[in-house]
Amino acid sequence: ILLKNVDLTAVPIFIDGGEASIVHLGLLAAYCIKTGMKCSDLHGCVGFDLISALVEDGELPFCEEEIWQTLAQMAAWAASNAPRLRTIILNGTFWGNRGADSLSELAYVMSTAVEYINALLEKGLTLEQIVPRFQLNLTLGSNLFMEIAKVRAARLLWSELMQAYGVPAELQKIWIHGVTSEFNKTQYDPYVNILRTATESFSGVIGGIDSLEVTTFDVMIRPDEEFSRRIARNQQIILQEEAHLSKVTDPAGGCYYVEKLTSQLAEKAWEKMQSIETMGAFYQAVKDGKIQSETDL
């Protein structure tokens, strides 16, 4: 029902299915077989972030070994059958919507990536199978220049991380999905949120995100409805078709303030990531409650 009359060769899929992601992936594969579509034509993301789920629920949905095995199975299947499909989400929006600043958000997602890469290598997967499976979700907040710098710094950090693992240059790019923040939205004057999501979307596009998700202006008070979804869609269309922001490659490039802020943010986030490694790596720091204490979770 959901995919009826949708051309999946033209439309990307974005599903954060949590621990049920492998079920979603199986249903999607079965749908392709039923409709005669090639799984290799699928593109987008069907996956989840194990560590943010652990922090949110306080426990894992299954035993630890089973979760890691699920991540490995999804990555291996996608690498063989749907190479343009991503199955591992680095969910920076989880941290950003819980008060983490830009520096911490970057450090946390990069540390999460290290955990996933090391765990999947131990499961027998190769870097060529693992690295293209990542999607980075970043929060787009209200600090315009900081959010531009955060997106650009994320690419610098990812490139540095991939070089440390010896990943070939052609595999070093990561897909960045920007999501407007919920942390700063008001319940009392929801129409103001339209202004906030507009500047947040603007900063994400200028920073160089690959895809954009605009939350509805009434997200804090009720389930989204037709009108609020329409406004959210139109904001993206205005940025693309009227502001022509998609016509310029790296519009912030060469701006001294943004370049300097990007460099400083990347440097400090890398230092914080290294300090997390001294705690026994990110996953262990989460299980010990050290990361939660930093962000008041």
Short mmCIF file of C-alpha atoms in Angstrom, two decimals:
data_model
loop_
_atom_site.label_atom_id
_atom_site.label_comp_id
_atom_site.label_asym_id
_atom_site.label_seq_id
_atom_site.Cartn_x
_atom_site.Cartn_y
_atom_site.Cartn_z
CA ILE A 1 0.00 0.00 0.00
CA LEU A 2 2.74 2.44 0.97
CA LEU A 3 4.78 2.00 -2.21
CA LYS A 4 1.90 1.71 -4.66
CA ASN A 5 2.52 3.81 -7.81
CA VAL A 6 5.93 4.92 -6.47
CA ASP A 7 8.84 4.57 -8.90
CA LEU A 8 11.59 3.35 -6.59
CA THR A 9 14.18 3.75 -9.34
CA ALA A 10 13.57 7.51 -9.15
CA VAL A 11 12.57 8.01 -5.51
CA PRO A 12 14.97 7.28 -2.64
CA ILE A 13 13.75 5.54 0.50
CA PHE A 14 14.53 6.78 4.00
CA ILE A 15 13.41 4.42 6.76
CA ASP A 16 14.75 4.40 10.30
CA GLY A 17 13.26 1.11 11.35
CA GLY A 18 15.02 0.68 14.67
CA GLU A 19 15.59 -2.92 15.65
CA ALA A 20 12.95 -3.93 13.05
CA SER A 21 15.08 -2.55 10.20
CA ILE A 22 16.07 -6.01 9.03
CA VAL A 23 12.36 -6.84 8.72
CA HIS A 24 11.78 -3.70 6.66
CA LEU A 25 14.71 -4.67 4.46
CA GLY A 26 13.27 -8.15 3.96
CA LEU A 27 9.85 -6.77 3.07
CA LEU A 28 11.45 -4.38 0.61
CA ALA A 29 13.38 -7.19 -1.06
CA ALA A 30 10.19 -9.27 -1.28
CA TYR A 31 8.36 -6.30 -2.80
CA CYS A 32 11.05 -5.98 -5.46
CA ILE A 33 10.72 -9.66 -6.34
CA LYS A 34 6.92 -9.41 -6.48
CA THR A 35 6.96 -6.34 -8.75
CA GLY A 36 9.83 -7.49 -10.94
CA MET A 37 12.10 -4.67 -9.84
CA LYS A 38 15.83 -5.16 -9.35
CA CYS A 39 17.05 -4.69 -5.78
CA SER A 40 20.12 -3.03 -7.25
CA ASP A 41 17.87 -0.14 -8.35
CA LEU A 42 16.94 0.68 -4.76
CA HIS A 43 18.63 3.72 -3.27
CA GLY A 44 18.34 5.58 0.00
CA CYS A 45 18.55 4.26 3.54
CA VAL A 46 16.89 1.49 5.52
CA GLY A 47 18.71 1.18 8.82
CA PHE A 48 19.12 2.21 12.42
CA ASP A 49 21.57 3.42 15.05
CA LEU A 50 22.17 0.83 17.73
CA ILE A 51 23.87 3.13 20.23
CA SER A 52 21.30 5.94 20.23
CA ALA A 53 18.60 3.28 20.69
CA LEU A 54 20.49 1.96 23.71
CA VAL A 55 20.68 5.43 25.27
CA GLU A 56 17.01 6.19 24.61
CA ASP A 57 15.61 2.93 25.98
CA GLY A 58 18.25 2.20 28.59
CA GLU A 59 18.63 -1.34 27.25
CA LEU A 60 19.06 -3.23 24.01
CA PRO A 61 16.00 -4.78 22.35
CA PHE A 62 17.89 -8.07 21.88
CA CYS A 63 21.09 -9.56 23.20
CA GLU A 64 24.20 -7.63 22.18
CA GLU A 65 25.60 -10.32 19.92
CA GLU A 66 22.32 -10.62 18.01
CA ILE A 67 22.21 -6.87 17.38
CA TRP A 68 25.75 -6.78 15.98
CA GLN A 69 24.94 -9.80 13.84
CA THR A 70 21.85 -8.03 12.48
CA LEU A 71 23.90 -4.98 11.50
CA ALA A 72 26.44 -7.24 9.78
CA GLN A 73 23.76 -9.18 7.88
CA MET A 74 22.07 -6.01 6.64
CA ALA A 75 25.36 -4.48 5.50
CA ALA A 76 26.47 -7.67 3.75
CA TRP A 77 23.11 -8.11 1.98
CA ALA A 78 23.06 -4.51 0.77
CA ALA A 79 26.65 -4.70 -0.44
CA SER A 80 25.80 -7.75 -2.57
CA ASN A 81 22.26 -6.94 -3.69
CA ALA A 82 21.55 -3.20 -3.29
CA PRO A 83 24.86 -1.33 -3.39
CA ARG A 84 23.18 2.12 -3.35
CA LEU A 85 21.24 1.33 -0.17
CA ARG A 86 22.60 2.45 3.20
CA THR A 87 21.87 0.39 6.32
CA ILE A 88 23.76 2.07 9.19
CA ILE A 89 22.61 5.42 10.55
CA LEU A 90 24.92 7.66 12.55
CA ASN A 91 22.12 9.46 14.33
CA GLY A 92 23.42 12.88 15.29
CA THR A 93 19.83 14.16 15.51
CA PHE A 94 19.35 12.00 18.59
CA TRP A 95 22.08 13.93 20.40
CA GLY A 96 21.25 17.34 18.94
CA ASN A 97 17.61 17.10 20.00
CA ARG A 98 18.71 16.31 23.54
CA GLY A 99 20.84 19.39 23.97
CA ALA A 100 24.25 18.33 22.70
CA ASP A 101 26.20 21.18 21.11
CA SER A 102 27.60 20.96 17.58
CA LEU A 103 31.05 19.89 18.75
CA SER A 104 29.69 17.05 20.88
CA GLU A 105 27.28 15.92 18.17
CA LEU A 106 30.14 15.56 15.69
CA ALA A 107 32.38 13.79 18.19
CA TYR A 108 29.63 11.35 19.16
CA VAL A 109 28.69 10.34 15.62
CA MET A 110 32.32 9.87 14.57
CA SER A 111 33.01 7.79 17.68
CA THR A 112 29.90 5.74 16.86
CA ALA A 113 31.27 5.14 13.36
CA VAL A 114 34.52 3.80 14.84
CA GLU A 115 32.54 1.35 16.97
CA TYR A 116 30.52 0.10 14.01
CA ILE A 117 33.50 -0.25 11.69
CA ASN A 118 35.53 -2.20 14.26
CA ALA A 119 32.58 -4.44 15.18
CA LEU A 120 31.71 -5.26 11.57
CA LEU A 121 35.34 -5.92 10.68
CA GLU A 122 35.35 -8.48 13.49
CA LYS A 123 32.26 -10.05 11.90
CA GLY A 124 34.28 -10.70 8.75
CA LEU A 125 33.07 -7.84 6.58
CA THR A 126 35.51 -5.73 4.56
CA LEU A 127 35.86 -1.96 4.55
CA GLU A 128 34.50 -1.98 0.99
CA GLN A 129 31.31 -3.60 2.31
CA ILE A 130 31.02 -1.45 5.43
CA VAL A 131 31.90 2.14 4.54
CA PRO A 132 29.29 2.75 1.77
CA ARG A 133 26.56 1.57 4.16
CA PHE A 134 26.81 4.64 6.42
CA GLN A 135 24.42 7.59 6.48
CA LEU A 136 25.07 10.54 8.77
CA ASN A 137 22.00 12.33 10.15
CA LEU A 138 22.77 15.79 11.52
CA THR A 139 20.59 18.21 13.47
CA LEU A 140 20.14 21.63 11.89
CA GLY A 141 19.78 24.13 14.71
CA SER A 142 19.26 27.88 15.01
CA ASN A 143 22.90 29.04 15.02
CA LEU A 144 23.20 29.76 11.29
CA PHE A 145 26.96 29.88 10.81
CA MET A 146 27.66 27.11 13.32
CA GLU A 147 25.29 24.76 11.50
CA ILE A 148 26.92 25.55 8.14
CA ALA A 149 30.31 24.84 9.68
CA LYS A 150 29.06 21.65 11.34
CA VAL A 151 28.03 20.06 8.05
CA ARG A 152 31.31 21.03 6.41
CA ALA A 153 33.34 19.88 9.44
CA ALA A 154 31.55 16.53 9.34
CA ARG A 155 32.95 15.88 5.87
CA LEU A 156 36.46 16.83 7.01
CA LEU A 157 36.23 14.51 10.02
CA TRP A 158 34.85 11.66 7.94
CA SER A 159 37.64 12.02 5.39
CA GLU A 160 40.23 12.01 8.18
CA LEU A 161 38.64 8.94 9.74
CA MET A 162 38.55 7.07 6.45
CA GLN A 163 42.19 7.88 5.78
CA ALA A 164 43.06 6.47 9.21
CA TYR A 165 41.40 3.18 8.19
CA GLY A 166 43.10 3.21 4.78
CA VAL A 167 39.81 3.43 2.87
CA PRO A 168 40.28 4.10 -0.88
CA ALA A 169 39.56 7.68 -1.95
CA GLU A 170 36.58 6.68 -4.11
CA LEU A 171 34.78 5.27 -1.03
CA GLN A 172 35.47 8.13 1.37
CA LYS A 173 32.35 10.21 0.71
CA ILE A 174 29.43 9.93 3.14
CA TRP A 175 25.77 10.81 2.63
CA ILE A 176 24.67 13.57 5.05
CA HIS A 177 20.97 13.87 5.82
CA GLY A 178 20.00 17.12 7.54
CA VAL A 179 16.99 17.30 9.85
CA THR A 180 15.65 20.53 11.31
CA SER A 181 15.88 20.60 15.09
CA GLU A 182 13.05 19.85 17.48
CA PHE A 183 15.02 21.02 20.50
CA ASN A 184 14.30 24.73 19.93
CA LYS A 185 10.68 24.55 18.79
CA THR A 186 7.91 26.26 20.72
CA GLN A 187 4.54 24.83 21.68
CA TYR A 188 2.93 28.21 22.44
CA ASP A 189 3.41 30.00 19.10
CA PRO A 190 3.94 27.18 16.60
CA TYR A 191 3.84 29.38 13.48
CA VAL A 192 7.13 30.93 14.62
CA ASN A 193 8.60 27.49 14.03
CA ILE A 194 8.19 28.04 10.27
CA LEU A 195 10.76 30.84 10.49
CA ARG A 196 13.09 28.61 12.49
CA THR A 197 12.90 25.65 10.14
CA ALA A 198 13.47 28.03 7.20
CA THR A 199 16.83 29.31 8.52
CA GLU A 200 17.81 25.81 9.68
CA SER A 201 17.11 24.37 6.25
CA PHE A 202 19.04 27.23 4.65
CA SER A 203 22.12 26.55 6.78
CA GLY A 204 22.02 22.85 5.97
CA VAL A 205 21.85 23.39 2.22
CA ILE A 206 24.60 26.03 2.32
CA GLY A 207 26.71 23.63 4.39
CA GLY A 208 26.35 20.91 1.77
CA ILE A 209 23.88 18.29 2.99
CA ASP A 210 22.80 15.63 0.48
CA SER A 211 19.18 15.38 1.60
CA LEU A 212 16.91 17.49 3.78
CA GLU A 213 14.08 16.70 6.16
CA VAL A 214 12.03 19.67 7.37
CA THR A 215 10.01 18.90 10.49
CA THR A 216 6.48 20.31 10.60
CA PHE A 217 5.86 23.56 12.48
CA ASP A 218 3.39 21.83 14.85
CA VAL A 219 5.63 18.87 15.63
CA MET A 220 5.63 19.68 19.36
CA ILE A 221 1.86 19.84 19.83
CA ARG A 222 0.23 17.22 17.59
CA PRO A 223 0.81 14.61 14.90
CA ASP A 224 1.58 16.23 11.57
CA GLU A 225 -1.37 16.86 9.28
CA GLU A 226 -1.86 17.70 5.60
CA PHE A 227 -1.39 21.46 6.02
CA SER A 228 1.77 21.29 8.12
CA ARG A 229 3.30 18.67 5.82
CA ARG A 230 2.53 20.89 2.82
CA ILE A 231 4.27 23.88 4.43
CA ALA A 232 7.32 21.75 5.23
CA ARG A 233 7.53 20.48 1.64
CA ASN A 234 7.08 23.98 0.21
CA GLN A 235 9.98 25.31 2.27
CA GLN A 236 12.28 22.86 0.51
CA ILE A 237 10.83 23.73 -2.89
CA ILE A 238 11.34 27.47 -2.29
CA LEU A 239 14.99 26.94 -1.34
CA GLN A 240 15.56 24.82 -4.43
CA GLU A 241 13.41 26.46 -7.10
CA GLU A 242 13.23 30.12 -6.02
CA ALA A 243 16.41 30.69 -3.99
CA HIS A 244 18.36 28.38 -6.36
CA LEU A 245 20.55 27.16 -3.51
CA SER A 246 21.14 23.85 -5.28
CA LYS A 247 22.75 25.61 -8.26
CA VAL A 248 26.01 26.50 -6.50
CA THR A 249 28.65 24.03 -5.34
CA ASP A 250 29.91 24.82 -1.82
CA PRO A 251 28.51 28.38 -1.60
CA ALA A 252 30.23 28.90 1.77
CA GLY A 253 33.65 27.95 0.39
CA GLY A 254 36.20 30.76 0.65
CA CYS A 255 34.27 32.66 3.33
CA TYR A 256 36.94 33.31 5.97
CA TYR A 257 34.58 33.18 8.95
CA VAL A 258 32.93 29.92 7.88
CA GLU A 259 36.26 28.34 6.87
CA LYS A 260 37.84 29.27 10.21
CA LEU A 261 34.84 28.07 12.19
CA THR A 262 34.79 24.81 10.21
CA SER A 263 38.47 24.20 10.89
CA GLN A 264 38.17 24.93 14.62
CA LEU A 265 35.06 22.82 15.00
CA ALA A 266 36.63 19.84 13.22
CA GLU A 267 39.81 20.13 15.30
CA LYS A 268 37.98 20.30 18.63
CA ALA A 269 35.57 17.49 17.68
CA TRP A 270 38.53 15.26 16.75
CA GLU A 271 40.14 15.99 20.13
CA LYS A 272 36.90 15.13 21.92
CA MET A 273 36.61 11.93 19.91
CA GLN A 274 40.12 10.97 21.02
CA SER A 275 39.21 11.66 24.65
CA ILE A 276 36.20 9.36 24.27
CA GLU A 277 38.53 6.61 23.06
CA THR A 278 40.43 6.87 26.36
CA MET A 279 37.17 5.97 28.16
CA GLY A 280 37.27 2.56 26.48
CA ALA A 281 35.59 3.72 23.25
CA PHE A 282 32.12 5.17 22.74
CA TYR A 283 29.97 2.09 23.25
CA GLN A 284 31.61 1.35 26.59
CA ALA A 285 31.34 5.02 27.62
CA VAL A 286 27.59 4.87 26.87
CA LYS A 287 27.15 1.65 28.87
CA ASP A 288 29.03 3.28 31.78
CA GLY A 289 26.77 6.34 31.58
CA LYS A 290 29.64 8.79 30.94
CA ILE A 291 28.20 10.18 27.70
CA GLN A 292 24.76 10.57 29.22
CA SER A 293 26.20 12.56 32.11
CA GLU A 294 27.83 14.96 29.64
CA THR A 295 24.51 15.73 27.93
CA ASP A 296 22.28 15.50 31.04
CA LEU A 297 20.40 12.50 29.61
#
